[in-house]
mmCIF file of C-alpha atoms in Angstrom:
data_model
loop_
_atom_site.group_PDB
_atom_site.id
_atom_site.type_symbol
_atom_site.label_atom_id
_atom_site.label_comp_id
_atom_site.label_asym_id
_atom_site.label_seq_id
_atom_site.Cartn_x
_atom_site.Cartn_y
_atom_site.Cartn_z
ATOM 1 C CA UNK M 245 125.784 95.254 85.847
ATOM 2 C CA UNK M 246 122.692 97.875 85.903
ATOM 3 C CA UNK M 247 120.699 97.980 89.023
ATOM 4 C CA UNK M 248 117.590 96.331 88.342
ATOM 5 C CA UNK M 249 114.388 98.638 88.541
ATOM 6 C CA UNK M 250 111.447 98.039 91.093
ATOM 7 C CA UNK M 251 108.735 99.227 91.745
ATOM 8 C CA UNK M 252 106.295 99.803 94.593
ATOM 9 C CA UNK M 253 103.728 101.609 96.643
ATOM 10 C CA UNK M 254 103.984 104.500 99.237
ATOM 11 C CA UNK M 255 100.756 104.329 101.546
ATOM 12 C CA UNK M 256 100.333 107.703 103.797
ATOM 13 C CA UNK M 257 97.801 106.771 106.415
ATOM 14 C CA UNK M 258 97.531 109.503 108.100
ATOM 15 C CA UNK M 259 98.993 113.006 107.560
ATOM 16 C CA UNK M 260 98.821 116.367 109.740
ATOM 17 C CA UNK M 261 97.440 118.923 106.516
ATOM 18 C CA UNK M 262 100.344 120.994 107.054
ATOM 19 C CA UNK M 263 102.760 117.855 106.718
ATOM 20 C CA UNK M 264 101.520 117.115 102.695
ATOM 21 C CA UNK M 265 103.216 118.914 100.324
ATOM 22 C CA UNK M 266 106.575 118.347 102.419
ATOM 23 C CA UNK M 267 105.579 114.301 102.006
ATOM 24 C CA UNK M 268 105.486 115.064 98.440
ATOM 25 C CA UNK M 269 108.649 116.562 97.843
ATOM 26 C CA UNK M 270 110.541 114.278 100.225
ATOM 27 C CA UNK M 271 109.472 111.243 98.021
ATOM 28 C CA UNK M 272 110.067 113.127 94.794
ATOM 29 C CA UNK M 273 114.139 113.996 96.438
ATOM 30 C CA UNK M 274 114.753 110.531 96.852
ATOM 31 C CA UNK M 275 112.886 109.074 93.857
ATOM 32 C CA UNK M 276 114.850 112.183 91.818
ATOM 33 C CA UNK M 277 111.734 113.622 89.974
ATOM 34 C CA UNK M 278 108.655 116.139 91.195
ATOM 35 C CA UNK M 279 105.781 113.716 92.385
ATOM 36 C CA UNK M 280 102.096 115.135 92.888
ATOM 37 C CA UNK M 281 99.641 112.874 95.391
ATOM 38 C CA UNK M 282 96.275 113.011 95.243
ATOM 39 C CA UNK M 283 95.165 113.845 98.558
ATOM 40 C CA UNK M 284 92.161 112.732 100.689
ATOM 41 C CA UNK M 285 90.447 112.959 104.060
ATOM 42 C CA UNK M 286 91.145 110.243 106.451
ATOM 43 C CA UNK M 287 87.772 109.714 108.335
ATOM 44 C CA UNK M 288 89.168 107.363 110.824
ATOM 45 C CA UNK M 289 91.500 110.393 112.208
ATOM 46 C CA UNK M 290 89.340 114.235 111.736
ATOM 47 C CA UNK M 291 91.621 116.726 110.245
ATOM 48 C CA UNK M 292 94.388 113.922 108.658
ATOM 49 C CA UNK M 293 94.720 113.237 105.084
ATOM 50 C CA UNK M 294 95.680 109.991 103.111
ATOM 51 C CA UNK M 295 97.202 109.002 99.697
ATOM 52 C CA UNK M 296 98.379 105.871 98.167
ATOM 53 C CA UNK M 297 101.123 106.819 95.417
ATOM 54 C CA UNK M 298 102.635 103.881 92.601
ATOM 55 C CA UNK M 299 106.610 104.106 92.420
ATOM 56 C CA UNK M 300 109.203 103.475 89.859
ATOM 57 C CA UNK M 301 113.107 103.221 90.779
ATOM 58 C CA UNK M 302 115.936 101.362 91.536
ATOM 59 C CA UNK M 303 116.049 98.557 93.606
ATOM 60 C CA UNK M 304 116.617 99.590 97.348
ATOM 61 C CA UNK M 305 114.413 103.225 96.533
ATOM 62 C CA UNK M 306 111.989 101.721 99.059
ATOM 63 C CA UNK M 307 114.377 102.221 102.111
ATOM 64 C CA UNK M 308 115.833 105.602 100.376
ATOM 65 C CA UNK M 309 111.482 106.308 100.580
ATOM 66 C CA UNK M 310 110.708 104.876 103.909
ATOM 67 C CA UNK M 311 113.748 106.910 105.303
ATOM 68 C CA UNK M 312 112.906 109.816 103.656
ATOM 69 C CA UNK M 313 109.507 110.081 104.930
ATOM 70 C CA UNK M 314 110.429 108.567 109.077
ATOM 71 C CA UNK M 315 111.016 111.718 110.741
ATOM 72 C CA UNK M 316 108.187 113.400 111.146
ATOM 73 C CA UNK M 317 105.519 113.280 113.852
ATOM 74 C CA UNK M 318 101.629 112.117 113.583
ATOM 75 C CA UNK M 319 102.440 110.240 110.454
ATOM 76 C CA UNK M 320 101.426 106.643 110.013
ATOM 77 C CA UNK M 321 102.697 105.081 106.718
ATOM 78 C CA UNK M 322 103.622 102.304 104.676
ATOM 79 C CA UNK M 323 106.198 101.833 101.985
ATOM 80 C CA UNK M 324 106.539 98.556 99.603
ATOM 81 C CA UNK M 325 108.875 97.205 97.329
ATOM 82 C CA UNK M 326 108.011 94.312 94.781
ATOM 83 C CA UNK M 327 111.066 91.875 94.842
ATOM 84 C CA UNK M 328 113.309 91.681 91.708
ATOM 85 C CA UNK M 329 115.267 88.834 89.941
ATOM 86 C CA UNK M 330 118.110 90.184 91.665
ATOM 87 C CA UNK M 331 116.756 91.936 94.947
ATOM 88 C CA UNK M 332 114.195 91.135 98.168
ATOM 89 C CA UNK M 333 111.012 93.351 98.422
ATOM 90 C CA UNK M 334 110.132 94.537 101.530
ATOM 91 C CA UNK M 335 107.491 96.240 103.461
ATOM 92 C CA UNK M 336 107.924 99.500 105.842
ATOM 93 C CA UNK M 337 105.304 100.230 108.397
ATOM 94 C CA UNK M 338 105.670 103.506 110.632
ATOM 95 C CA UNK M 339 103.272 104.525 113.346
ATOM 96 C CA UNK M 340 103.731 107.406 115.898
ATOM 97 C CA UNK M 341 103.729 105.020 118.964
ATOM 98 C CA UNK M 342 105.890 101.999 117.613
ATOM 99 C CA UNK M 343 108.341 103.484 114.819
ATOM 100 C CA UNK M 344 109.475 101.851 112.195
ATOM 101 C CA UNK M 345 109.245 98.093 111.309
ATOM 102 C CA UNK M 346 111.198 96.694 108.526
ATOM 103 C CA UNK M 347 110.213 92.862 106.680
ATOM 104 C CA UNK M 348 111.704 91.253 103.891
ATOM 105 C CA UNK M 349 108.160 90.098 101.313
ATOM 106 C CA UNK M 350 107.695 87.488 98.801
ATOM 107 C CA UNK M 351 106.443 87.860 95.469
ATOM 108 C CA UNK M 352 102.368 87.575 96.997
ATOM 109 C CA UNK M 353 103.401 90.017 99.398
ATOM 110 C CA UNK M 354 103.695 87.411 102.484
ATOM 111 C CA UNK M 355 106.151 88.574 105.116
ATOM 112 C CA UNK M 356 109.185 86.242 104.722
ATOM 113 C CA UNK M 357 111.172 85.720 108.242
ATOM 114 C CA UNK M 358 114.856 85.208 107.575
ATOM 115 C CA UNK M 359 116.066 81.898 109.884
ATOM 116 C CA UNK M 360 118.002 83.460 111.749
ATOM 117 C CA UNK M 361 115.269 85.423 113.091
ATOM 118 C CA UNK M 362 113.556 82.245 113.959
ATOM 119 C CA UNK M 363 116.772 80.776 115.437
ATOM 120 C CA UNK M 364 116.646 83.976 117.682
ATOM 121 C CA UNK M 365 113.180 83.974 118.697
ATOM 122 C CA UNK M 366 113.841 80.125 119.915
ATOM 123 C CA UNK M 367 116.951 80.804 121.393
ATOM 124 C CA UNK M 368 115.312 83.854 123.476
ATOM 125 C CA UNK M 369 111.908 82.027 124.255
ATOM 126 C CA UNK M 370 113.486 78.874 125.451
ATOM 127 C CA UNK M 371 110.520 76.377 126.423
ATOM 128 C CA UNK M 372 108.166 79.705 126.624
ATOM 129 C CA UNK M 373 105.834 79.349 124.005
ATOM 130 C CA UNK M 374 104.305 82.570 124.972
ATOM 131 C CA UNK M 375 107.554 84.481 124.670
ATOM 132 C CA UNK M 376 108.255 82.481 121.317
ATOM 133 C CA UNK M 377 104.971 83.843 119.924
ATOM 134 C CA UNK M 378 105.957 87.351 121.414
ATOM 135 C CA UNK M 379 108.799 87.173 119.643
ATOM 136 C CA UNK M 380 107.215 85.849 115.974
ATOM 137 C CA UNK M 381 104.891 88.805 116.252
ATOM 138 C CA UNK M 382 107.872 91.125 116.938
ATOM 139 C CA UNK M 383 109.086 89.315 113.726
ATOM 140 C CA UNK M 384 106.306 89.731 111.961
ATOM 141 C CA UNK M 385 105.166 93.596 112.459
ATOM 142 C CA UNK M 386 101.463 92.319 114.267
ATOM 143 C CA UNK M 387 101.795 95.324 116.446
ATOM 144 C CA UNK M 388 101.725 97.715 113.199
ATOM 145 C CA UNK M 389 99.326 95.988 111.413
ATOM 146 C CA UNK M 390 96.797 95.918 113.951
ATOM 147 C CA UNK M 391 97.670 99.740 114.709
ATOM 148 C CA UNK M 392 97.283 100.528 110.752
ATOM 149 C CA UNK M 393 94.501 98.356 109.701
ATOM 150 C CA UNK M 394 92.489 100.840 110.223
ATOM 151 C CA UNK M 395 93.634 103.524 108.723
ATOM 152 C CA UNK M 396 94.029 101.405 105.994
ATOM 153 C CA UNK M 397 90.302 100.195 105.329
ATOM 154 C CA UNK M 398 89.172 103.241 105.982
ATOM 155 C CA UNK M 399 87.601 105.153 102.682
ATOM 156 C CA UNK M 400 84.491 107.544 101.994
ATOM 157 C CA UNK M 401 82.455 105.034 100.697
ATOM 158 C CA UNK M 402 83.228 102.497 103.166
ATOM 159 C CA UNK M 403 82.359 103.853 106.369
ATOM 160 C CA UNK M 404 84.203 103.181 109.401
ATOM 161 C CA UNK M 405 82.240 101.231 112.085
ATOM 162 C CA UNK M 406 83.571 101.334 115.827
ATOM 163 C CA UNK M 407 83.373 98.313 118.005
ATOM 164 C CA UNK M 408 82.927 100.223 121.350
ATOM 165 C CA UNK M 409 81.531 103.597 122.374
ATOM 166 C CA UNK M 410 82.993 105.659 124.972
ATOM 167 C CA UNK M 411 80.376 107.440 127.444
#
């Protein structure tokens, strides 16, 4: 039986300059072909660049891509795979402070929480429902997406507006 093909989205959020063209050919090695990003400034981060790049592959190239791409420092990414007849999509989210955060995703893109994840979180908040939510958000990835919403809204023509100011 063929491995079904998916297909998905790599989202660099930010990027040290000197980090780019090795991003490139890391997701070209494990997608096997040459891949070219088009590059831009991040404004929410000075000196960082950003790209969003549309994959083809095999089912399961999203954790060959998120893999690929983990090791390096000052990097904030995403990677997504569209589910298949056959196979779950998922969602990787990497920041420098947290790591990596894996979650299974529906069809719309909605993080899908296996139940034995839920049984877990139960189990370990007991009659806590503070701990319980700790642990749904743990579940979840909140910590990542509240790190990388910014960098993720973040475009020349939109500009950035901070909600404090230091000094």
């Amino acid at each position: 039986m063929a491995t079904p093909i998916a297909r998905g989205v790599v989202y660099i959020h930010s990027a040290p300059r000197a980090l780019c063209p090795h991003l490139e050919w890391a997701v070209g090695r494990s997608l096997g072909r040459a891949v070219n990003f088009e590059w831009q400034d991040q404004p929410v981060l000075p000196g960082a660049r950003r790209t969003e790049y549309y994959w083809e592959g095999y089912a399961g190239s999203g954790a060959a891509l998120a893999t690929a791409i983990r090791g390096w420092e000052h990097l904030r990414f995403e990677v997504t795979e569209d589910p298949t007849p056959r196979s779950d999509g998922g969602r990787w989210m990497h920041t420098p402070d947290l790591g990596i955060h894996y979650a299974q995703i529906d069809s719309a893109g909605n993080v899908v929480v296996p139940e034995d994840r839920i049984r877990y979180a139960m189990e370990i908040a007991g009659a806590d429902p503070f701990e319980l939510r700790r642990e749904l958000d743990v579940a979840l990835g909140s910590a990542w997406d509240e790190e990388l919403e910014a960098f993720r809204t973040a475009s020349d023509d939109a500009p950035v507006v901070w909600l404090h100011q230091v000094g």
